[in-house]
Amino acid sequence: MLTAGLTAFAAWPFLTRLWTRAKMTSLSWTFFSLLLAVFPLMPVVGRKPDISLVMGAGLLVLLLSLCVVTSLMKRKDSFIKEELLVHLLQVLSTVLSMYVVYSTQSSLLRKQGLPLMNQIISWATLASSLVVPLLSSPVLFQRLFSILLSLMSTYLLLSTGYEALFPLVLSFLMFVWINIEQETLQQSGVCCKQKLTSIQFSYNTDITQFRQLYLDDIRRAFFLVFFLVTAFFGTGNIASINSFDLASVYCFLTVFSPFMMGALMMWKILIPFVLVMCAFEAVQLTTQLSSKSLFLIVLVISDIMALHFFFLVKDYGSWLDIGTSISHYVIVMSMTIFLVFLNGLAQLLTTKKLRLCGKPKSHFM
């Protein structure tokens, strides 16, 4: 069903006037939607580790980083040194993650256990993944890219196969989503298109800039719910305990510790959610819509889904059928509370700014 939905999303620009106004953006949306639609068809993660796919995902991240760092070096402003240093730190973190994954796999195959240095690097990468993005520029594209780099370093450490490519493809689709929503808003004549390089995340947003709700905003809220469900089930039925693979946490610890392993696996599940919610923050900012208004639409959609699954709860048949029906209902019911937490985390990652130096710098528009 997720594959069918993403395939329908791929055809959406051709059913509107977007194809005539922004052909490149429409083709990118179609390509990444179809590419993401492949992941739900893949076998459940956790049976046959394939480190080569993890290395491939890391190389793609490094190639993307090289392009961004090159563009930063071409700019000539007062913030270039600080931003360049942050990006170089994140590139180094990605390289170290790739090394740790490869080294740990080789060490375990030789039955030599987890090297202490690999364990230290893994935990340091995990601890810094939520701090380093706060050092980057609050400009929309640069902050989103910084968040992707930091979270991908941790995700590589927690990956064993093709799922390492999932957040990368999802992030590409989210970036195209931000662009295509700008085109849609400009097409409707609501506001003028702004460059993503000139928009900045700001915690104190002027409420007078917000506009009223339109029918397209219902579609935006539906896209968010669908992408969140895709982030949850995209790499297999992760809601089932059989999907959990202990090999995913071997870069952090090899001694059996159910609570620590469960926490690491939970963070691995949360990373695609965070990427989607940060992109949604950018969509709200670029479309000049109040997050409260869009959130209310999302809550209505979640309540409709919860009501649907409530009537599908079974109290007869096998224990598997009963447990599955209850778990579906609980997952949808908990989505409301979960969205509030994710929205707060996304706001923190996108709007807060830390300084490498003690002396604050002034920003000129």
mmCIF file of C-alpha atoms in Angstrom:
data_model
loop_
_atom_site.group_PDB
_atom_site.id
_atom_site.type_symbol
_atom_site.label_atom_id
_atom_site.label_comp_id
_atom_site.label_asym_id
_atom_site.label_seq_id
_atom_site.Cartn_x
_atom_site.Cartn_y
_atom_site.Cartn_z
ATOM 1 C CA MET A 1 0.000 0.000 0.000
ATOM 2 C CA LEU A 2 2.887 2.375 0.713
ATOM 3 C CA THR A 3 4.342 1.563 -2.698
ATOM 4 C CA ALA A 4 0.984 2.218 -4.347
ATOM 5 C CA GLY A 5 0.661 5.543 -2.522
ATOM 6 C CA LEU A 6 4.164 6.691 -3.479
ATOM 7 C CA THR A 7 3.505 5.682 -7.091
ATOM 8 C CA ALA A 8 0.360 7.828 -7.032
ATOM 9 C CA PHE A 9 2.402 10.692 -5.571
ATOM 10 C CA ALA A 10 4.846 10.336 -8.481
ATOM 11 C CA ALA A 11 2.044 11.028 -10.953
ATOM 12 C CA TRP A 12 0.672 14.017 -9.029
ATOM 13 C CA PRO A 13 2.665 16.837 -10.799
ATOM 14 C CA PHE A 14 1.496 15.603 -14.206
ATOM 15 C CA LEU A 15 -2.143 15.959 -13.117
ATOM 16 C CA THR A 16 -1.656 19.626 -12.227
ATOM 17 C CA ARG A 17 -0.045 22.669 -13.842
ATOM 18 C CA LEU A 18 3.225 22.028 -12.043
ATOM 19 C CA TRP A 19 4.575 20.108 -15.035
ATOM 20 C CA THR A 20 4.315 23.172 -17.275
ATOM 21 C CA ARG A 21 5.822 25.587 -14.708
ATOM 22 C CA ALA A 22 8.608 23.513 -13.135
ATOM 23 C CA LYS A 23 9.548 20.509 -15.238
ATOM 24 C CA MET A 24 12.842 19.762 -13.480
ATOM 25 C CA THR A 25 11.256 19.854 -10.040
ATOM 26 C CA SER A 26 8.368 17.670 -11.223
ATOM 27 C CA LEU A 27 10.721 15.096 -12.739
ATOM 28 C CA SER A 28 12.801 15.039 -9.540
ATOM 29 C CA TRP A 29 9.648 14.504 -7.464
ATOM 30 C CA THR A 30 8.576 11.619 -9.707
ATOM 31 C CA PHE A 31 12.024 10.006 -9.696
ATOM 32 C CA PHE A 32 12.537 10.081 -5.919
ATOM 33 C CA SER A 33 8.928 9.039 -5.221
ATOM 34 C CA LEU A 34 9.382 5.952 -7.392
ATOM 35 C CA LEU A 35 12.801 5.296 -5.860
ATOM 36 C CA LEU A 36 11.364 5.486 -2.347
ATOM 37 C CA ALA A 37 8.498 3.203 -3.414
ATOM 38 C CA VAL A 38 11.031 0.385 -3.860
ATOM 39 C CA PHE A 39 11.911 0.178 -0.152
ATOM 40 C CA PRO A 40 8.564 -1.184 1.171
ATOM 41 C CA LEU A 41 8.897 -4.038 -1.352
ATOM 42 C CA MET A 42 12.306 -5.074 -0.010
ATOM 43 C CA PRO A 43 12.629 -7.980 2.465
ATOM 44 C CA VAL A 44 12.558 -7.168 6.172
ATOM 45 C CA VAL A 45 15.841 -5.787 7.492
ATOM 46 C CA GLY A 46 17.941 -8.020 9.694
ATOM 47 C CA ARG A 47 18.542 -11.361 8.037
ATOM 48 C CA LYS A 48 21.625 -11.035 5.797
ATOM 49 C CA PRO A 49 23.961 -8.100 6.573
ATOM 50 C CA ASP A 50 25.462 -6.391 3.527
ATOM 51 C CA ILE A 51 28.150 -3.906 4.556
ATOM 52 C CA SER A 52 28.831 -2.921 0.935
ATOM 53 C CA LEU A 53 25.443 -1.146 0.791
ATOM 54 C CA VAL A 54 26.271 0.732 4.005
ATOM 55 C CA MET A 55 29.607 1.791 2.494
ATOM 56 C CA GLY A 56 27.804 2.855 -0.691
ATOM 57 C CA ALA A 57 25.408 5.038 1.314
ATOM 58 C CA GLY A 58 28.377 6.610 3.104
ATOM 59 C CA LEU A 59 30.106 7.383 -0.196
ATOM 60 C CA LEU A 60 26.936 9.063 -1.500
ATOM 61 C CA VAL A 61 26.819 11.220 1.632
ATOM 62 C CA LEU A 62 30.480 12.162 1.168
ATOM 63 C CA LEU A 63 29.898 13.053 -2.488
ATOM 64 C CA LEU A 64 26.947 15.232 -1.516
ATOM 65 C CA SER A 65 29.029 16.861 1.224
ATOM 66 C CA LEU A 66 31.811 17.615 -1.240
ATOM 67 C CA CYS A 67 29.373 19.462 -3.500
ATOM 68 C CA VAL A 68 28.030 21.563 -0.613
ATOM 69 C CA VAL A 69 31.480 22.347 0.816
ATOM 70 C CA THR A 70 32.639 23.403 -2.658
ATOM 71 C CA SER A 71 29.704 25.792 -2.963
ATOM 72 C CA LEU A 72 30.454 27.195 0.509
ATOM 73 C CA MET A 73 34.066 27.871 -0.402
ATOM 74 C CA LYS A 74 32.944 29.872 -3.431
ATOM 75 C CA ARG A 75 30.970 32.231 -1.202
ATOM 76 C CA LYS A 76 32.702 35.293 0.220
ATOM 77 C CA ASP A 77 31.144 36.426 3.480
ATOM 78 C CA SER A 78 32.056 36.616 7.159
ATOM 79 C CA PHE A 79 30.450 33.296 8.093
ATOM 80 C CA ILE A 80 32.365 31.106 5.679
ATOM 81 C CA LYS A 81 35.004 29.901 8.175
ATOM 82 C CA GLU A 82 32.539 28.825 10.855
ATOM 83 C CA GLU A 83 30.203 27.066 8.420
ATOM 84 C CA LEU A 84 33.080 25.381 6.612
ATOM 85 C CA LEU A 85 34.497 24.097 9.895
ATOM 86 C CA VAL A 86 31.134 22.623 10.909
ATOM 87 C CA HIS A 87 30.715 20.871 7.556
ATOM 88 C CA LEU A 88 34.258 19.508 7.662
ATOM 89 C CA LEU A 89 33.575 18.111 11.142
ATOM 90 C CA GLN A 90 30.479 16.380 9.819
ATOM 91 C CA VAL A 91 32.358 14.986 6.820
ATOM 92 C CA LEU A 92 35.016 13.637 9.199
ATOM 93 C CA SER A 93 32.253 12.097 11.323
ATOM 94 C CA THR A 94 30.831 10.337 8.245
ATOM 95 C CA VAL A 95 34.258 8.976 7.292
ATOM 96 C CA LEU A 96 34.810 7.721 10.844
ATOM 97 C CA SER A 97 31.379 6.058 10.826
ATOM 98 C CA MET A 98 32.205 4.213 7.619
ATOM 99 C CA TYR A 99 35.542 3.108 9.080
ATOM 100 C CA VAL A 100 33.927 1.914 12.310
ATOM 101 C CA VAL A 101 31.284 -0.110 10.447
ATOM 102 C CA TYR A 102 33.876 -1.802 8.239
ATOM 103 C CA SER A 103 36.386 -2.324 11.057
ATOM 104 C CA THR A 104 33.780 -3.720 13.457
ATOM 105 C CA GLN A 105 32.445 -6.133 10.842
ATOM 106 C CA SER A 106 35.976 -7.386 10.084
ATOM 107 C CA SER A 107 36.822 -7.725 13.776
ATOM 108 C CA LEU A 108 33.657 -9.686 14.537
ATOM 109 C CA LEU A 109 34.268 -12.013 11.594
ATOM 110 C CA ARG A 110 37.731 -12.735 13.025
ATOM 111 C CA LYS A 111 36.008 -13.280 16.406
ATOM 112 C CA GLN A 112 38.124 -10.596 18.073
ATOM 113 C CA GLY A 113 35.182 -8.676 19.528
ATOM 114 C CA LEU A 114 34.363 -4.959 19.349
ATOM 115 C CA PRO A 115 37.489 -2.736 19.432
ATOM 116 C CA LEU A 116 37.418 -0.164 22.243
ATOM 117 C CA MET A 117 38.319 2.719 19.911
ATOM 118 C CA ASN A 118 35.390 1.843 17.615
ATOM 119 C CA GLN A 119 33.044 1.856 20.587
ATOM 120 C CA ILE A 120 34.300 5.277 21.743
ATOM 121 C CA ILE A 121 33.910 6.776 18.242
ATOM 122 C CA SER A 122 30.390 5.334 17.914
ATOM 123 C CA TRP A 123 29.146 6.787 21.195
ATOM 124 C CA ALA A 124 30.838 10.136 20.495
ATOM 125 C CA THR A 125 29.140 10.298 17.077
ATOM 126 C CA LEU A 126 25.771 9.511 18.650
ATOM 127 C CA ALA A 127 26.228 12.153 21.362
ATOM 128 C CA SER A 128 27.246 14.871 18.892
ATOM 129 C CA SER A 129 24.541 14.141 16.301
ATOM 130 C CA LEU A 130 22.050 16.504 17.974
ATOM 131 C CA VAL A 131 24.578 19.210 18.911
ATOM 132 C CA VAL A 132 26.656 19.770 15.752
ATOM 133 C CA PRO A 133 23.648 20.879 13.575
ATOM 134 C CA LEU A 134 23.013 23.691 16.075
ATOM 135 C CA LEU A 135 26.418 25.148 15.133
ATOM 136 C CA SER A 136 25.489 25.485 11.456
ATOM 137 C CA SER A 137 23.910 28.476 9.752
ATOM 138 C CA PRO A 138 20.137 28.958 10.292
ATOM 139 C CA VAL A 139 19.695 29.370 6.523
ATOM 140 C CA LEU A 140 17.070 26.812 5.493
ATOM 141 C CA PHE A 141 19.046 24.667 3.065
ATOM 142 C CA GLN A 142 22.276 24.680 5.085
ATOM 143 C CA ARG A 143 20.568 23.791 8.363
ATOM 144 C CA LEU A 144 18.592 20.923 6.796
ATOM 145 C CA PHE A 145 21.722 19.588 5.130
ATOM 146 C CA SER A 146 23.642 19.800 8.415
ATOM 147 C CA ILE A 147 20.896 17.846 10.187
ATOM 148 C CA LEU A 148 21.007 15.186 7.454
ATOM 149 C CA LEU A 149 24.797 14.787 7.723
ATOM 150 C CA SER A 150 24.771 14.416 11.505
ATOM 151 C CA LEU A 151 21.886 11.952 11.604
ATOM 152 C CA MET A 152 23.256 9.926 8.684
ATOM 153 C CA SER A 153 26.555 9.392 10.552
ATOM 154 C CA THR A 154 24.633 7.761 13.390
ATOM 155 C CA TYR A 155 22.325 5.872 11.035
ATOM 156 C CA LEU A 156 25.294 4.327 9.213
ATOM 157 C CA LEU A 157 26.547 2.948 12.524
ATOM 158 C CA LEU A 158 23.129 1.368 13.139
ATOM 159 C CA SER A 159 22.710 -0.080 9.631
ATOM 160 C CA THR A 160 23.459 -3.554 8.322
ATOM 161 C CA GLY A 161 22.196 -3.402 4.727
ATOM 162 C CA TYR A 162 19.984 -1.539 2.299
ATOM 163 C CA GLU A 163 18.223 0.490 5.012
ATOM 164 C CA ALA A 164 21.285 2.793 5.091
ATOM 165 C CA LEU A 165 20.079 4.234 1.767
ATOM 166 C CA PHE A 166 16.523 4.842 3.029
ATOM 167 C CA PRO A 167 17.066 8.156 4.945
ATOM 168 C CA LEU A 168 19.136 9.487 2.050
ATOM 169 C CA VAL A 169 16.406 8.860 -0.551
ATOM 170 C CA LEU A 170 13.760 10.128 1.882
ATOM 171 C CA SER A 171 15.747 13.354 2.439
ATOM 172 C CA PHE A 172 16.101 13.964 -1.294
ATOM 173 C CA LEU A 173 12.331 13.578 -1.653
ATOM 174 C CA MET A 174 11.769 15.953 1.292
ATOM 175 C CA PHE A 175 13.981 18.594 -0.312
ATOM 176 C CA VAL A 176 12.069 18.305 -3.592
ATOM 177 C CA TRP A 177 8.824 18.513 -1.571
ATOM 178 C CA ILE A 178 9.924 21.871 -0.140
ATOM 179 C CA ASN A 179 10.642 23.180 -3.644
ATOM 180 C CA ILE A 180 7.431 21.832 -5.152
ATOM 181 C CA GLU A 181 5.309 23.365 -2.389
ATOM 182 C CA GLN A 182 6.878 26.727 -3.185
ATOM 183 C CA GLU A 183 5.923 26.283 -6.841
ATOM 184 C CA THR A 184 2.370 25.302 -5.862
ATOM 185 C CA LEU A 185 1.983 28.363 -3.645
ATOM 186 C CA GLN A 186 3.327 30.693 -6.306
ATOM 187 C CA GLN A 187 1.031 29.100 -8.878
ATOM 188 C CA SER A 188 -2.007 29.824 -6.714
ATOM 189 C CA GLY A 189 -0.918 33.449 -6.419
ATOM 190 C CA VAL A 190 -0.823 33.464 -2.621
ATOM 191 C CA CYS A 191 2.724 34.768 -2.312
ATOM 192 C CA CYS A 192 5.927 35.241 -4.283
ATOM 193 C CA LYS A 193 8.597 32.581 -4.453
ATOM 194 C CA GLN A 194 11.616 33.049 -2.206
ATOM 195 C CA LYS A 195 15.041 31.518 -2.689
ATOM 196 C CA LEU A 196 15.843 28.716 -0.260
ATOM 197 C CA THR A 197 19.291 30.280 0.224
ATOM 198 C CA SER A 198 17.706 33.473 1.587
ATOM 199 C CA ILE A 199 15.124 31.949 3.975
ATOM 200 C CA GLN A 200 16.240 31.492 7.569
ATOM 201 C CA PHE A 201 14.744 29.445 10.369
ATOM 202 C CA SER A 202 13.648 31.705 13.196
ATOM 203 C CA TYR A 203 12.134 30.764 16.553
ATOM 204 C CA ASN A 204 10.283 34.082 16.907
ATOM 205 C CA THR A 205 8.275 34.216 13.692
ATOM 206 C CA ASP A 206 6.174 37.277 12.934
ATOM 207 C CA ILE A 207 2.542 36.140 13.263
ATOM 208 C CA THR A 208 1.384 38.801 10.812
ATOM 209 C CA GLN A 209 3.147 36.872 8.029
ATOM 210 C CA PHE A 210 0.815 33.896 8.437
ATOM 211 C CA ARG A 211 -1.985 33.412 5.968
ATOM 212 C CA GLN A 212 -5.350 31.658 6.023
ATOM 213 C CA LEU A 213 -5.864 27.981 5.252
ATOM 214 C CA TYR A 214 -6.482 26.775 1.690
ATOM 215 C CA LEU A 215 -7.525 23.418 0.265
ATOM 216 C CA ASP A 216 -3.899 22.694 -0.672
ATOM 217 C CA ASP A 217 -3.011 22.793 3.024
ATOM 218 C CA ILE A 218 -5.119 19.667 3.600
ATOM 219 C CA ARG A 219 -2.985 17.918 0.991
ATOM 220 C CA ARG A 220 0.196 19.123 2.739
ATOM 221 C CA ALA A 221 -1.018 17.709 6.048
ATOM 222 C CA PHE A 222 -1.924 14.415 4.346
ATOM 223 C CA PHE A 223 1.549 14.270 2.769
ATOM 224 C CA LEU A 224 3.082 14.672 6.229
ATOM 225 C CA VAL A 225 1.027 11.804 7.696
ATOM 226 C CA PHE A 226 1.815 9.567 4.734
ATOM 227 C CA PHE A 227 5.548 10.313 4.879
ATOM 228 C CA LEU A 228 5.582 9.627 8.620
ATOM 229 C CA VAL A 229 3.933 6.239 8.080
ATOM 230 C CA THR A 230 6.409 5.558 5.271
ATOM 231 C CA ALA A 231 9.298 6.486 7.591
ATOM 232 C CA PHE A 232 7.969 3.972 10.134
ATOM 233 C CA PHE A 233 7.262 1.020 7.837
ATOM 234 C CA GLY A 234 9.594 1.893 4.941
ATOM 235 C CA THR A 235 12.284 -0.683 5.708
ATOM 236 C CA GLY A 236 10.055 -3.500 6.915
ATOM 237 C CA ASN A 237 7.510 -4.186 9.613
ATOM 238 C CA ILE A 238 9.612 -2.643 12.332
ATOM 239 C CA ALA A 239 6.610 -2.831 14.699
ATOM 240 C CA SER A 240 7.209 -6.570 14.950
ATOM 241 C CA ILE A 241 9.813 -7.760 17.436
ATOM 242 C CA ASN A 242 11.026 -10.258 14.832
ATOM 243 C CA SER A 243 12.345 -7.371 12.748
ATOM 244 C CA PHE A 244 14.875 -6.281 15.364
ATOM 245 C CA ASP A 245 18.394 -7.350 14.447
ATOM 246 C CA LEU A 246 21.016 -7.259 17.199
ATOM 247 C CA ALA A 247 23.743 -6.830 14.557
ATOM 248 C CA SER A 248 22.548 -3.221 14.128
ATOM 249 C CA VAL A 249 24.002 -2.202 17.504
ATOM 250 C CA TYR A 250 27.302 -4.092 17.304
ATOM 251 C CA CYS A 251 29.206 -0.843 16.671
ATOM 252 C CA PHE A 252 28.068 0.374 20.103
ATOM 253 C CA LEU A 253 28.052 -2.775 22.248
ATOM 254 C CA THR A 254 28.225 -6.544 21.855
ATOM 255 C CA VAL A 255 27.295 -7.526 25.419
ATOM 256 C CA PHE A 256 23.589 -8.319 25.633
ATOM 257 C CA SER A 257 21.779 -5.377 27.246
ATOM 258 C CA PRO A 258 18.083 -5.291 26.297
ATOM 259 C CA PHE A 259 17.366 -1.754 27.510
ATOM 260 C CA MET A 260 20.432 -0.199 25.878
ATOM 261 C CA MET A 261 19.903 -2.126 22.640
ATOM 262 C CA GLY A 262 16.228 -1.190 22.639
ATOM 263 C CA ALA A 263 17.081 2.485 23.113
ATOM 264 C CA LEU A 264 19.550 2.398 20.203
ATOM 265 C CA MET A 265 17.030 0.673 17.943
ATOM 266 C CA MET A 266 14.393 3.229 18.941
ATOM 267 C CA TRP A 267 16.722 6.064 17.938
ATOM 268 C CA LYS A 268 17.331 4.340 14.607
ATOM 269 C CA ILE A 269 13.553 4.301 14.033
ATOM 270 C CA LEU A 270 13.277 7.973 15.071
ATOM 271 C CA ILE A 271 15.887 9.320 12.637
ATOM 272 C CA PRO A 272 13.653 9.139 9.491
ATOM 273 C CA PHE A 273 10.833 10.731 11.537
ATOM 274 C CA VAL A 274 13.084 13.635 12.505
ATOM 275 C CA LEU A 275 14.099 14.190 8.871
ATOM 276 C CA VAL A 276 10.438 14.322 7.789
ATOM 277 C CA MET A 277 9.442 16.699 10.593
ATOM 278 C CA CYS A 278 12.368 19.060 9.878
ATOM 279 C CA ALA A 279 11.301 19.144 6.227
ATOM 280 C CA PHE A 280 7.736 19.880 7.354
ATOM 281 C CA GLU A 281 9.052 22.801 9.416
ATOM 282 C CA ALA A 282 10.642 24.133 6.227
ATOM 283 C CA VAL A 283 7.373 23.643 4.297
ATOM 284 C CA GLN A 284 5.500 25.661 6.921
ATOM 285 C CA LEU A 285 8.108 28.415 6.724
ATOM 286 C CA THR A 286 8.233 28.615 2.920
ATOM 287 C CA THR A 287 4.433 28.506 2.555
ATOM 288 C CA GLN A 288 3.965 31.088 5.349
ATOM 289 C CA LEU A 289 1.455 28.956 7.194
ATOM 290 C CA SER A 290 1.053 28.729 10.954
ATOM 291 C CA SER A 291 2.294 25.442 12.374
ATOM 292 C CA LYS A 292 -0.738 25.430 14.681
ATOM 293 C CA SER A 293 -3.147 25.451 11.733
ATOM 294 C CA LEU A 294 -1.384 22.633 9.886
ATOM 295 C CA PHE A 295 -1.051 20.660 13.090
ATOM 296 C CA LEU A 296 -4.798 20.784 13.658
ATOM 297 C CA ILE A 297 -5.379 19.282 10.196
ATOM 298 C CA VAL A 298 -2.844 16.532 10.947
ATOM 299 C CA LEU A 299 -4.641 15.775 14.234
ATOM 300 C CA VAL A 300 -7.966 15.473 12.432
ATOM 301 C CA ILE A 301 -6.450 13.013 9.931
ATOM 302 C CA SER A 302 -4.875 11.033 12.805
ATOM 303 C CA ASP A 303 -8.212 10.873 14.640
ATOM 304 C CA ILE A 304 -9.962 9.565 11.515
ATOM 305 C CA MET A 305 -7.288 6.869 11.176
ATOM 306 C CA ALA A 306 -7.597 5.971 14.875
ATOM 307 C CA LEU A 307 -11.373 5.634 14.568
ATOM 308 C CA HIS A 308 -10.933 3.390 11.538
ATOM 309 C CA PHE A 309 -8.506 1.051 13.311
ATOM 310 C CA PHE A 310 -10.642 1.054 16.474
ATOM 311 C CA PHE A 311 -13.456 -0.682 14.585
ATOM 312 C CA LEU A 312 -10.919 -3.174 13.187
ATOM 313 C CA VAL A 313 -9.749 -4.343 16.632
ATOM 314 C CA LYS A 314 -10.482 -8.083 17.004
ATOM 315 C CA ASP A 315 -11.300 -10.005 20.179
ATOM 316 C CA TYR A 316 -11.511 -13.407 18.492
ATOM 317 C CA GLY A 317 -9.311 -15.622 16.317
ATOM 318 C CA SER A 318 -5.605 -16.312 16.786
ATOM 319 C CA TRP A 319 -3.421 -14.369 19.186
ATOM 320 C CA LEU A 320 -1.475 -13.038 16.197
ATOM 321 C CA ASP A 321 -4.600 -11.486 14.635
ATOM 322 C CA ILE A 322 -5.694 -10.015 17.951
ATOM 323 C CA GLY A 323 -2.238 -8.610 18.735
ATOM 324 C CA THR A 324 -1.804 -7.161 15.239
ATOM 325 C CA SER A 325 -5.160 -5.371 15.320
ATOM 326 C CA ILE A 326 -4.433 -3.925 18.764
ATOM 327 C CA SER A 327 -0.895 -2.821 17.796
ATOM 328 C CA HIS A 328 -2.208 -0.993 14.710
ATOM 329 C CA TYR A 329 -4.731 0.883 16.858
ATOM 330 C CA VAL A 330 -2.143 1.758 19.515
ATOM 331 C CA ILE A 331 0.361 2.975 16.903
ATOM 332 C CA VAL A 332 -2.173 5.348 15.339
ATOM 333 C CA MET A 333 -3.417 6.570 18.733
ATOM 334 C CA SER A 334 0.122 7.256 19.929
ATOM 335 C CA MET A 335 0.896 9.180 16.724
ATOM 336 C CA THR A 336 -0.825 12.280 18.139
ATOM 337 C CA ILE A 337 1.425 12.454 21.206
ATOM 338 C CA PHE A 338 4.398 11.369 19.142
ATOM 339 C CA LEU A 339 3.869 14.218 16.655
ATOM 340 C CA VAL A 340 3.972 16.805 19.447
ATOM 341 C CA PHE A 341 7.318 15.441 20.635
ATOM 342 C CA LEU A 342 8.714 15.303 17.089
ATOM 343 C CA ASN A 343 7.530 18.834 16.337
ATOM 344 C CA GLY A 344 9.337 20.144 19.398
ATOM 345 C CA LEU A 345 12.520 18.290 18.478
ATOM 346 C CA ALA A 346 12.344 19.549 14.877
ATOM 347 C CA GLN A 347 11.868 23.144 16.068
ATOM 348 C CA LEU A 348 14.882 22.791 18.360
ATOM 349 C CA LEU A 349 17.087 21.408 15.577
ATOM 350 C CA THR A 350 16.041 24.004 13.008
ATOM 351 C CA THR A 351 15.753 27.239 15.009
ATOM 352 C CA LYS A 352 18.416 27.081 17.734
ATOM 353 C CA LYS A 353 21.892 28.401 17.010
ATOM 354 C CA LEU A 354 25.056 27.773 19.029
ATOM 355 C CA ARG A 355 28.305 29.678 18.564
ATOM 356 C CA LEU A 356 31.769 28.172 18.295
ATOM 357 C CA CYS A 357 33.150 31.418 19.713
ATOM 358 C CA GLY A 358 31.951 33.174 22.814
ATOM 359 C CA LYS A 359 31.434 36.520 21.083
ATOM 360 C CA PRO A 360 28.112 36.620 19.178
ATOM 361 C CA LYS A 361 28.103 37.856 15.604
ATOM 362 C CA SER A 362 25.462 40.056 14.076
ATOM 363 C CA HIS A 363 23.592 38.927 10.976
ATOM 364 C CA PHE A 364 22.976 41.332 8.126
ATOM 365 C CA MET A 365 20.146 40.689 5.702
#
